[in-house]
Amino acid sequence: MINITFPDGSVRQFEQGVSGYEIAKSLSNSLAREVLSINVNEELWDINRPIEEDATIKLNKWDDEDGKHAFWHSSAHLMAEAIEALYPGTKFGIGPAIENGFYYDVDPGDEVVITDADLPKIEKKMKELASQKLSYARKEVSKAEAMQFFGDKGDEYKTELIDELEDGTISFYHQGNFTDLCRGPHLPDTSPIKAIKLLSLAGAYWRGDETRKQLTRIYGITFPKAKMLEEYLELLEQAKLRDHRKLGKELELFTFSQRVGPGLPLWLPKGAQLRERLENFLKKVQRDTGYEPVITPHIGQKELWVTSGHYAKYGKDSFQPISTPQEGEEFLLKPMNCPAHCEIYKSKPRSYKDLPVRLAEFGTVYRYEQSGELHGLTRVRGFTQDDAHIFCRPDQLKEEFIKVIDIILYIFKTLDFKDFVTQVSLRDPEDKEKYIGSDENWKKSEEAILAAVEAKGMDNVVVEYGEAAFYGPKLDFMVRDALGRKWQLGTIQVDYNLPERFELEYIGSDDQRHRPVMIHRAPFGSMERFVAVLIEHTAGKFPLWLTPDQAVILPISEKYHDYAQKVSEFLKNYDIRTLIDERSEKIGKKIRDNELKRIPYLLIVGEKEQESGTISVRRQGEGDKGAMSMDEFAQFLQSEVQNQLEAINTDV
Ligand SMILES: [Zn+2]
Ligand SMILES: [Zn+2]
């Protein structure tokens, strides 16, 4: 008998060789039907793989990431089998499960091109194979055996992967006529895969290397029920309507120019104003919480990046140095603001009484991304971080963390991100060698983060061991938007590395020199990414305080343009942002067109309004709110803005 420990800590005995499926079945038949994969001592396994020793387990169903993972990974193999059947001789790269579904990178040979038009055919084949209830069978193989198999098959992608694996760790999975190099885990068989949709195609360089062959990446998603697929496709439709690239264009927020360069966003007036409003909002919070603004240049001498360690680590994959015509100096576009802030810290002697020093900058940085990886405002080559660096004493860490968490929560609240997850990334306790900094410091900072999270009473906190950066632990915030999609936004990171490299010091109360701890933090992440997420979250209907135009004035005919102008001037005195639609269109069309622009208020003015000095007010998406005097409307709108901002101010 062996001891099996369950997630709740309870222990039960089973016969040696028991499988996850059998354990589930011993608990209930319905669980056995639903279980998709099992964690055995933190390793992800097939549910029919025998467990030979005492183990701690977790059974994963559809609602567990690890359950879906096995389902979608199995679906990737199923798609590969279908492709191999339809396009014999196809070679396969990698085919992982991803956040939503799976993909496989395939090379059907130089003569064959797989296009969107072929996806239904592949889908059909997958359905046919799935219904045959083909088992996924695991087999451990030697490296030589693995090489032999894929060598004979002529699949140089797989042999390249095998070459990098250690003998004794290699496994194959077979189902039907298909065999893959794979770690698993998989479903016991293909029958649970009931609903299948292949979504799109893309080119993908083998191993992400532009100098190597471009394979065809096929994305798909599968579900155990047809209804789940329907719901997912509906969500995709919704997401398309909210796509920030589409809305950014419609709302005239930003654009890109191939001539300026790929991945370099151009903020249009409305977008720039919106961004400025966000920046001012954060600047105010930062002023109130003891940050000092600084400004640093967009380039820095190569030496600076050698000192920071950036050059050695990323130099090859970054924008290459800029050199001066005469002196032969070399400069790098700045990929991060931290080194310059370290130099500002160093610009004068610091005493323990001066700390914490909090330096903030909306700093624009440049990072090279392959052109194929660029995506709207979420993957760009130049972006502005709402960056700040806090230099503090180790005993101040917890308090500083709490203050940064406060700012992040304040921002989420103001912008209506109600649903978020927090991840604490700590050191791998088994592998301390990997990390820089003393044991004692790590212990202090990890405890400080956990204590800060606890002090804020945050639920939804995930603690991940081994996910810390080599230079320090961190806290990340992932928000869920209106469609339930996860986005990584704010981050707070402890750093022991840069203070060391830049030899930062302060004089302690003991008159000795000490190293300060550095915290990097960016509540928005970057302005570009944040605005993209905000657009998709709100579908372009920004909160009133933030939105570029708060009201549009619609004169019924040309006769009332002067009155419209008067209304606009009046509201301007109250800092209310308006536009006038002076087109000679019928009022019905003007209303319809402006509703689509997501401007919160539509103000209609005609003869009646002009005579009584009023405006007829409509709320976007809600309809008629009746007539108001200009003064009434100004008060009404101002109090709405005030409410949005005040709800928050009480917390910081
Ligand atoms: Zn696989
Ligand atoms: Zn930094």
XYZ file of C-alpha atoms and ligand atoms in Angstrom:
654
model
C 0.000 0.000 0.000
C 1.070 3.605 -0.538
C -0.001 6.826 1.195
C -1.735 9.404 -0.977
C -1.970 12.917 0.463
C -4.806 15.123 -0.817
C -4.756 18.945 -1.134
C -6.694 19.336 2.143
C -3.907 17.427 3.933
C -5.884 14.231 4.422
C -4.070 10.954 3.727
C -5.542 7.745 2.348
C -4.008 4.406 1.501
C -4.152 2.904 -1.961
C -2.562 -0.076 -3.614
C 0.797 0.557 -5.191
C 0.386 1.374 -8.891
C -2.960 3.104 -8.401
C -3.759 5.716 -11.067
C -5.248 9.184 -10.715
C -8.363 7.928 -12.458
C -8.771 5.091 -9.964
C -8.282 7.463 -7.049
C -10.950 9.777 -8.509
C -13.295 6.835 -9.033
C -12.860 5.750 -5.420
C -14.121 9.197 -4.427
C -17.040 9.498 -6.842
C -18.106 8.440 -10.312
C -18.783 12.005 -11.383
C -15.294 13.076 -10.340
C -13.845 10.191 -12.354
C -15.759 11.438 -15.398
C -14.448 14.962 -14.970
C -10.825 14.491 -13.972
C -8.419 15.480 -16.771
C -4.936 15.430 -15.257
C -3.244 14.905 -11.932
C -0.436 16.666 -10.113
C 1.812 14.077 -8.495
C 4.346 15.727 -6.187
C 3.939 18.949 -8.187
C 4.562 17.171 -11.504
C 1.762 17.048 -14.036
C 0.821 13.461 -14.950
C -1.635 11.464 -17.039
C -4.535 10.215 -14.965
C -3.884 6.626 -16.001
C -0.193 6.610 -15.103
C 0.503 4.285 -12.147
C 1.693 5.905 -8.912
C 4.294 3.665 -7.344
C 5.268 5.539 -4.196
C 3.793 7.726 -1.463
C 2.739 10.965 -3.085
C 0.941 14.245 -2.654
C -1.644 14.677 -5.382
C -4.156 17.090 -6.819
C -6.838 15.991 -9.271
C -7.465 18.562 -12.009
C -10.810 19.157 -13.677
C -11.768 21.552 -16.466
C -11.858 24.512 -14.107
C -8.222 23.961 -13.106
C -5.597 25.434 -15.419
C -3.771 22.106 -15.337
C -6.927 20.264 -16.358
C -7.558 22.470 -19.378
C -3.866 22.251 -20.188
C -4.014 18.468 -20.599
C -7.218 18.788 -22.638
C -5.793 21.345 -25.029
C -2.398 19.726 -25.270
C -4.146 16.492 -26.236
C -6.104 18.493 -28.807
C -2.845 19.779 -30.311
C -1.776 16.156 -30.835
C -5.160 15.384 -32.339
C -4.766 18.283 -34.781
C -1.277 17.039 -35.675
C -2.687 13.584 -36.392
C -5.355 15.105 -38.650
C -2.742 17.197 -40.476
C -0.470 14.214 -40.939
C -3.371 12.234 -42.386
C -4.317 15.042 -44.794
C -0.811 16.225 -45.654
C 1.497 13.190 -45.470
C 5.134 14.077 -44.881
C 4.355 17.147 -42.753
C 7.066 17.918 -40.204
C 6.164 19.195 -36.778
C 7.775 21.863 -34.597
C 6.186 22.436 -31.215
C 2.521 22.218 -30.246
C 1.750 23.498 -26.768
C -1.440 24.324 -24.895
C -1.774 28.073 -24.414
C -3.977 30.303 -22.274
C -6.942 29.806 -24.582
C -6.556 26.647 -26.625
C -3.443 25.384 -28.338
C -1.330 25.698 -31.456
C 1.009 23.586 -33.500
C 3.851 24.857 -35.700
C 3.909 22.726 -38.810
C 5.981 22.496 -41.975
C 3.885 20.805 -44.657
C 6.821 20.970 -47.130
C 7.689 23.524 -49.784
C 5.016 22.388 -52.252
C 2.059 22.599 -49.875
C 0.519 25.756 -48.448
C -2.063 25.483 -45.696
C -4.451 28.441 -45.709
C -7.536 29.555 -43.781
C -9.626 27.768 -46.383
C -8.121 24.436 -45.270
C -9.039 24.806 -41.608
C -12.592 23.351 -41.893
C -11.150 20.273 -43.581
C -8.628 19.752 -40.759
C -11.357 20.385 -38.202
C -13.562 17.748 -39.810
C -10.746 15.205 -39.745
C -10.109 15.991 -36.073
C -13.767 15.352 -35.233
C -13.683 12.069 -37.098
C -10.540 10.963 -35.220
C -11.798 12.201 -31.833
C -14.953 10.116 -32.135
C -12.851 6.971 -32.602
C -11.859 7.205 -28.918
C -8.150 6.824 -29.670
C -6.014 6.264 -26.553
C -3.077 8.506 -25.779
C -0.349 6.064 -24.802
C 2.828 7.129 -23.055
C 6.121 5.374 -23.712
C 9.506 6.169 -22.212
C 12.201 5.925 -24.877
C 15.977 6.179 -24.962
C 17.559 9.132 -26.717
C 18.917 6.833 -29.424
C 15.491 5.323 -30.011
C 13.904 8.779 -30.203
C 16.554 9.990 -32.654
C 16.085 6.894 -34.759
C 12.318 7.330 -34.967
C 12.295 10.988 -35.992
C 15.444 10.577 -38.079
C 13.673 7.887 -40.112
C 10.633 10.115 -40.379
C 12.843 12.945 -41.658
C 11.567 15.440 -39.062
C 14.615 17.618 -38.407
C 12.679 19.829 -35.977
C 12.029 16.976 -33.598
C 15.584 15.620 -33.890
C 16.906 19.092 -33.050
C 14.731 19.123 -29.911
C 15.732 15.572 -28.949
C 19.390 16.474 -29.357
C 19.024 18.942 -26.486
C 17.295 16.484 -24.148
C 19.005 14.292 -21.603
C 18.836 10.549 -22.094
C 16.476 8.940 -19.628
C 14.035 11.856 -19.589
C 12.454 11.329 -22.984
C 8.943 10.124 -23.653
C 6.705 9.573 -26.664
C 2.945 9.723 -26.868
C 1.011 7.766 -29.485
C -2.592 8.043 -30.483
C -4.017 6.408 -33.585
C -1.358 6.704 -36.289
C 0.444 9.627 -34.720
C 3.511 9.660 -32.496
C 4.948 12.734 -30.844
C 7.938 13.590 -28.741
C 6.213 14.791 -25.609
C 6.422 15.151 -21.877
C 2.644 14.945 -21.499
C 0.322 14.794 -19.775
C -2.622 13.813 -21.921
C -6.195 12.651 -21.597
C -6.666 8.871 -21.492
C -8.290 9.064 -24.941
C -9.719 11.479 -27.528
C -13.402 10.978 -26.684
C -13.887 13.969 -24.322
C -12.894 16.321 -27.159
C -16.387 17.096 -28.410
C -16.297 20.646 -29.820
C -13.455 21.761 -32.075
C -12.678 25.073 -33.734
C -9.513 26.005 -35.586
C -9.199 29.738 -35.216
C -6.347 31.170 -37.232
C -3.028 30.775 -38.992
C 0.204 32.700 -38.560
C 3.801 32.465 -39.676
C 6.214 31.532 -36.881
C 9.974 31.264 -37.204
C 11.352 27.990 -35.925
C 12.438 28.658 -32.359
C 11.541 32.329 -32.774
C 14.706 32.846 -34.804
C 14.255 35.128 -37.830
C 17.173 33.502 -39.621
C 15.466 30.106 -39.580
C 12.573 28.620 -41.461
C 9.104 30.072 -41.094
C 6.603 27.417 -40.086
C 2.822 27.602 -40.238
C 1.308 28.087 -36.803
C -2.264 26.849 -36.536
C -4.305 27.999 -33.545
C -7.315 26.108 -32.289
C -9.523 25.573 -29.295
C -11.588 22.627 -28.105
C -14.171 21.998 -25.433
C -15.898 19.052 -23.791
C -19.299 20.552 -24.701
C -20.642 22.254 -27.832
C -22.286 24.968 -25.741
C -18.934 25.970 -24.242
C -17.526 26.489 -27.718
C -20.523 28.630 -28.684
C -19.985 30.809 -25.629
C -16.312 31.120 -26.371
C -16.922 32.170 -29.977
C -19.412 34.762 -28.749
C -16.719 36.083 -26.395
C -14.291 36.281 -29.319
C -16.839 38.340 -31.267
C -17.152 40.684 -28.294
C -13.382 40.910 -28.034
C -13.143 41.830 -31.708
C -15.516 44.734 -31.143
C -13.357 45.862 -28.231
C -10.030 45.407 -29.988
C -7.999 48.442 -28.956
C -6.416 48.693 -32.413
C -9.842 49.056 -33.995
C -11.258 51.393 -31.328
C -8.034 53.401 -31.130
C -8.532 54.256 -34.767
C -12.275 54.941 -34.535
C -11.873 57.148 -31.470
C -8.805 58.868 -32.975
C -6.570 58.022 -30.032
C -3.405 56.758 -31.709
C -1.981 55.597 -35.006
C 1.109 53.982 -36.486
C 3.082 55.086 -39.506
C 5.294 52.689 -41.416
C 7.448 55.682 -42.250
C 7.983 56.564 -38.588
C 8.600 52.895 -37.942
C 6.835 49.717 -36.838
C 6.029 49.449 -33.154
C 6.374 53.188 -32.546
C 2.956 54.555 -31.589
C 1.892 58.064 -32.564
C -0.527 59.490 -30.013
C -3.191 61.641 -31.684
C -4.539 64.744 -29.886
C -7.440 62.927 -28.210
C -5.227 60.036 -27.153
C -2.485 62.332 -25.950
C -4.983 64.262 -23.827
C -6.356 61.082 -22.344
C -2.873 59.864 -21.553
C -1.937 63.219 -20.052
C -4.996 63.058 -17.826
C -3.943 59.597 -16.611
C -0.425 60.848 -15.984
C -1.636 63.900 -14.087
C -3.881 61.706 -12.009
C -0.943 59.483 -11.026
C 1.363 62.483 -10.569
C -1.063 63.892 -8.044
C -1.179 60.604 -6.147
C 2.604 60.475 -6.220
C 2.942 64.044 -4.948
C 0.635 63.163 -2.073
C 2.636 60.052 -1.211
C 6.137 61.481 -1.153
C 7.514 60.844 -4.637
C 9.849 63.342 -6.267
C 9.766 63.772 -10.036
C 12.993 63.418 -12.040
C 13.748 63.526 -15.765
C 16.507 61.526 -17.440
C 17.734 61.323 -21.058
C 16.579 58.855 -23.711
C 20.096 57.587 -24.389
C 22.961 56.694 -22.125
C 26.586 55.785 -22.603
C 27.266 52.140 -23.294
C 29.293 52.026 -20.055
C 26.142 52.739 -18.060
C 24.503 49.599 -19.443
C 27.652 47.575 -18.913
C 27.556 48.639 -15.252
C 23.871 47.796 -14.922
C 24.505 44.353 -16.444
C 21.949 45.061 -19.137
C 24.491 45.069 -21.948
C 25.865 41.638 -21.129
C 22.427 40.140 -20.735
C 20.406 41.765 -23.523
C 22.922 43.744 -25.590
C 22.856 41.385 -28.550
C 19.061 41.387 -28.738
C 18.648 45.148 -28.280
C 18.778 48.145 -30.563
C 22.458 48.448 -31.414
C 24.611 51.299 -30.085
C 24.482 54.770 -31.627
C 27.952 56.216 -32.193
C 29.100 59.826 -32.364
C 30.776 60.977 -35.615
C 33.973 62.332 -34.028
C 34.757 61.047 -30.568
C 33.827 57.435 -31.262
C 31.568 57.382 -28.220
C 28.822 54.783 -28.038
C 25.339 55.318 -26.646
C 22.388 53.007 -26.185
C 18.715 53.893 -26.389
C 17.528 53.429 -22.832
C 15.688 50.171 -22.276
C 14.983 51.059 -18.623
C 15.104 54.087 -16.361
C 16.654 52.455 -13.298
C 20.388 53.070 -13.927
C 19.869 56.809 -14.416
C 17.839 56.920 -11.209
C 20.678 55.127 -9.391
C 23.023 57.875 -10.568
C 20.598 60.511 -9.271
C 20.556 58.740 -5.916
C 24.357 58.861 -5.954
C 24.484 62.559 -6.790
C 24.763 63.409 -3.107
C 25.552 61.640 0.149
C 22.505 60.045 1.790
C 21.885 59.438 5.471
C 19.495 56.904 6.988
C 17.268 59.862 7.861
C 16.920 60.781 4.166
C 15.421 57.428 3.272
C 13.195 56.423 1.629
C 14.075 58.394 -1.505
C 11.299 57.937 -4.084
C 12.202 59.042 -7.612
C 9.439 59.039 -10.211
C 9.568 59.533 -13.939
C 7.260 58.893 -16.850
C 10.265 57.528 -18.678
C 10.141 56.516 -22.315
C 12.170 53.402 -23.053
C 13.011 51.501 -26.234
C 13.183 47.758 -26.539
C 13.707 45.774 -29.659
C 10.882 43.405 -30.568
C 10.794 41.352 -33.762
C 8.433 42.989 -36.221
C 6.220 39.882 -36.245
C 5.720 40.160 -32.484
C 4.424 43.736 -32.551
C 0.770 44.152 -31.615
C -1.080 47.477 -31.326
C -0.150 49.233 -28.105
C 0.471 46.025 -26.180
C 3.715 45.014 -27.935
C 5.661 48.059 -29.093
C 9.265 49.131 -29.531
C 9.005 52.424 -27.682
C 6.847 52.968 -24.606
C 6.549 55.106 -21.515
C 6.692 53.507 -18.111
C 5.019 55.135 -15.132
C 8.236 54.302 -13.404
C 9.559 55.018 -9.956
C 12.405 53.725 -7.843
C 12.287 53.704 -4.101
C 15.599 53.555 -2.268
C 15.001 52.517 1.323
C 16.440 50.803 4.371
C 15.662 47.110 4.782
C 13.466 47.915 7.798
C 11.319 50.200 5.617
C 10.482 47.592 3.002
C 7.151 46.447 4.376
C 5.790 49.952 4.786
C 6.950 50.975 1.316
C 5.324 47.907 -0.161
C 2.046 48.733 1.534
C 2.184 52.268 0.146
C 2.772 51.054 -3.388
C -0.026 48.483 -3.073
C -2.307 51.336 -1.954
C -1.511 53.285 -5.101
C -2.149 50.298 -7.347
C -5.455 49.461 -5.673
C -6.466 53.115 -5.897
C -5.847 53.122 -9.636
C -7.749 49.873 -10.177
C -10.673 51.256 -8.225
C -10.784 54.555 -10.086
C -10.724 52.767 -13.393
C -13.169 50.071 -12.415
C -10.932 47.002 -12.532
C -12.762 45.057 -9.853
C -11.361 41.658 -10.544
C -7.655 41.084 -10.132
C -5.186 38.462 -8.987
C -1.958 39.165 -7.179
C 1.088 36.993 -7.593
C 3.927 36.980 -5.093
C 7.059 35.583 -6.749
C 9.584 34.202 -4.304
C 12.928 32.471 -4.519
C 13.183 28.756 -5.141
C 14.256 27.608 -1.666
C 15.988 24.546 -3.193
C 18.195 26.547 -5.506
C 19.508 29.588 -3.652
C 22.657 29.736 -5.795
C 20.673 31.240 -8.659
C 19.985 34.457 -6.779
C 22.107 37.443 -5.911
C 22.000 38.966 -2.403
C 22.407 37.533 1.074
C 20.110 34.941 2.582
C 19.229 37.358 5.323
C 18.176 40.088 2.891
C 16.040 37.699 0.866
C 14.351 36.476 3.984
C 13.632 40.050 5.035
C 12.239 41.146 1.713
C 10.130 38.033 1.156
C 8.662 38.405 4.618
C 8.060 42.097 3.962
C 6.074 41.369 0.784
C 3.994 38.648 2.412
C 3.359 40.832 5.457
C 2.347 43.759 3.236
C -0.087 41.605 1.274
C -1.523 40.274 4.510
C -1.762 43.736 6.059
C -3.815 44.878 3.062
C -6.168 41.947 3.621
C -5.873 40.970 -0.030
C -7.485 37.764 -1.147
C -6.725 36.246 -4.533
C -3.028 36.070 -3.759
C -0.997 33.351 -5.417
C 2.455 32.600 -4.030
C 4.876 31.135 -6.580
C 8.220 29.741 -5.516
C 11.061 30.000 -8.015
C 9.384 32.794 -9.996
C 11.388 35.662 -8.457
C 13.883 37.543 -10.596
C 17.502 36.671 -9.859
C 17.875 40.063 -8.182
C 14.842 40.032 -5.911
C 11.271 38.931 -5.150
C 8.295 40.681 -6.708
C 4.588 41.300 -6.593
C 2.562 41.425 -9.816
C -1.023 42.424 -10.433
C -3.109 40.727 -13.101
C -6.493 42.265 -13.842
C -9.446 40.598 -15.496
C -11.239 42.839 -17.946
C -14.936 43.016 -18.712
C -14.661 39.861 -20.846
C -12.767 37.931 -18.191
C -9.428 38.104 -19.988
C -6.303 38.334 -17.848
C -3.829 41.190 -18.316
C -0.588 41.735 -16.472
C -0.436 45.342 -15.269
C 1.200 46.780 -12.168
C 4.400 45.368 -10.769
C 6.504 45.943 -7.636
C 10.004 44.467 -7.535
C 12.700 44.353 -4.893
C 16.245 44.690 -6.222
C 19.516 43.895 -4.463
C 21.499 43.830 -7.671
C 21.559 47.411 -8.939
C 22.433 48.993 -5.546
C 25.397 46.590 -5.544
C 26.455 47.307 -9.123
C 26.111 51.060 -8.708
C 27.637 50.948 -5.211
C 24.760 52.869 -3.649
C 25.189 53.747 0.009
C 23.763 55.555 2.947
C 25.246 56.364 6.314
C 23.369 54.502 9.039
C 22.622 55.607 12.606
C 25.774 53.621 13.499
C 27.824 55.988 11.281
C 28.653 53.035 9.015
C 28.030 52.710 5.283
C 25.082 50.532 4.265
C 23.466 49.501 1.006
C 19.937 50.705 0.444
C 17.340 48.323 -1.013
C 15.806 49.404 -4.286
C 12.171 48.896 -5.273
C 11.087 49.226 -8.892
C 7.408 49.901 -9.324
C 5.056 50.782 -12.171
C 1.344 50.721 -11.295
C 0.143 51.087 -14.905
C 3.039 49.037 -16.281
C 3.353 51.276 -19.297
C 1.068 54.020 -20.570
C 0.686 52.220 -23.893
C -0.236 48.875 -22.446
C -2.503 50.384 -19.831
C -4.448 52.468 -22.330
C -4.831 49.383 -24.548
C -6.237 47.362 -21.650
C -8.460 50.247 -20.609
C -9.881 50.541 -24.121
C -10.642 46.821 -24.253
C -12.039 46.793 -20.723
C -14.373 49.756 -21.243
C -15.040 49.132 -24.959
C -13.960 52.747 -25.418
C -16.500 54.133 -22.933
C -14.036 55.783 -20.600
C -15.086 57.188 -17.236
C -16.349 60.757 -17.514
C -13.310 62.289 -15.766
C -10.945 60.654 -18.228
C -12.756 60.615 -21.538
C -11.428 62.986 -24.238
C -14.753 64.694 -25.035
C -17.330 64.792 -22.268
C -20.196 66.233 -24.297
C -21.018 66.899 -27.933
C -23.361 69.757 -28.816
C -25.772 69.019 -31.676
C -27.446 72.084 -33.205
C -30.670 71.112 -34.977
C -29.762 73.352 -37.915
C -27.261 75.988 -38.955
C -29.469 78.652 -37.378
C -28.426 77.466 -33.922
C -24.647 77.295 -34.447
C -24.162 80.537 -32.548
C -26.185 79.274 -29.610
C -24.199 75.986 -29.690
C -21.034 78.085 -29.545
C -22.409 79.971 -26.559
C -23.174 76.702 -24.733
C -19.684 75.429 -25.467
C -18.071 78.632 -24.139
C -20.211 78.487 -21.027
C -19.246 74.872 -20.264
C -15.603 75.586 -20.950
C -15.641 77.907 -17.936
C -16.418 74.835 -15.857
C -13.565 72.837 -17.486
C -16.074 70.732 -19.369
C -14.682 69.376 -22.633
C -17.124 69.685 -25.532
C -17.303 69.588 -29.290
C -19.914 70.872 -31.697
C -21.245 68.796 -34.562
C -21.781 71.489 -37.190
C -22.402 69.127 -40.089
C -25.559 69.886 -42.041
C -27.062 66.454 -41.276
C -30.532 65.702 -39.905
C -30.577 65.654 -36.096
C -31.462 61.928 -36.034
C -28.329 61.075 -37.961
C -26.217 63.369 -35.802
C -27.479 61.560 -32.693
C -26.788 58.127 -34.170
C -23.297 59.057 -35.374
C -22.312 60.621 -32.076
C -23.686 57.742 -30.012
C -21.123 55.575 -31.807
C -18.305 57.907 -30.786
C -18.960 56.982 -27.145
C -19.117 60.605 -26.001
C -20.947 60.447 -22.647
C -23.372 63.373 -23.181
C -25.209 64.580 -26.273
C -26.602 68.119 -25.949
C -29.285 69.016 -28.468
C -30.012 72.684 -29.132
C -32.775 74.195 -31.318
C -35.295 76.955 -31.163
C -36.948 75.897 -27.897
C -33.600 75.592 -26.132
C -32.269 78.849 -27.490
C -35.342 80.736 -26.321
C -35.321 79.301 -22.827
C -31.516 79.252 -22.467
C -31.516 75.472 -21.951
C -30.114 72.314 -23.532
C -31.777 68.931 -24.133
C -29.554 66.300 -22.557
C -29.068 62.686 -23.703
C -26.775 60.183 -21.969
C -24.903 57.934 -24.399
C -26.544 54.513 -24.492
C -29.283 55.592 -22.049
C -31.329 58.162 -23.955
C -33.183 61.316 -23.004
C -32.501 63.017 -19.666
C -34.735 66.041 -20.317
C -34.010 69.755 -20.573
C -31.592 71.521 -18.228
C -30.296 75.023 -17.944
C -26.621 75.376 -18.863
C -25.856 75.987 -15.238
C -27.760 72.899 -14.089
C -25.960 70.730 -16.616
C -22.536 72.062 -15.615
C -23.257 71.305 -11.940
C -24.677 67.903 -12.817
C -21.636 66.896 -14.849
C -19.157 68.267 -12.366
C -20.727 66.354 -9.531
C -20.543 63.140 -11.559
C -16.810 63.682 -12.099
C -16.374 64.596 -8.461
C -18.110 61.410 -7.370
C -15.848 59.286 -9.543
C -12.704 60.845 -8.182
C -13.828 61.272 -4.585
C -14.861 57.684 -4.135
C -11.190 57.060 -4.413
C -9.545 59.960 -2.651
C -10.786 58.716 0.687
C -8.553 55.650 0.396
C -5.143 57.168 -0.200
Zn 2.792 16.936 -26.712
Zn 13.484 49.938 -12.603
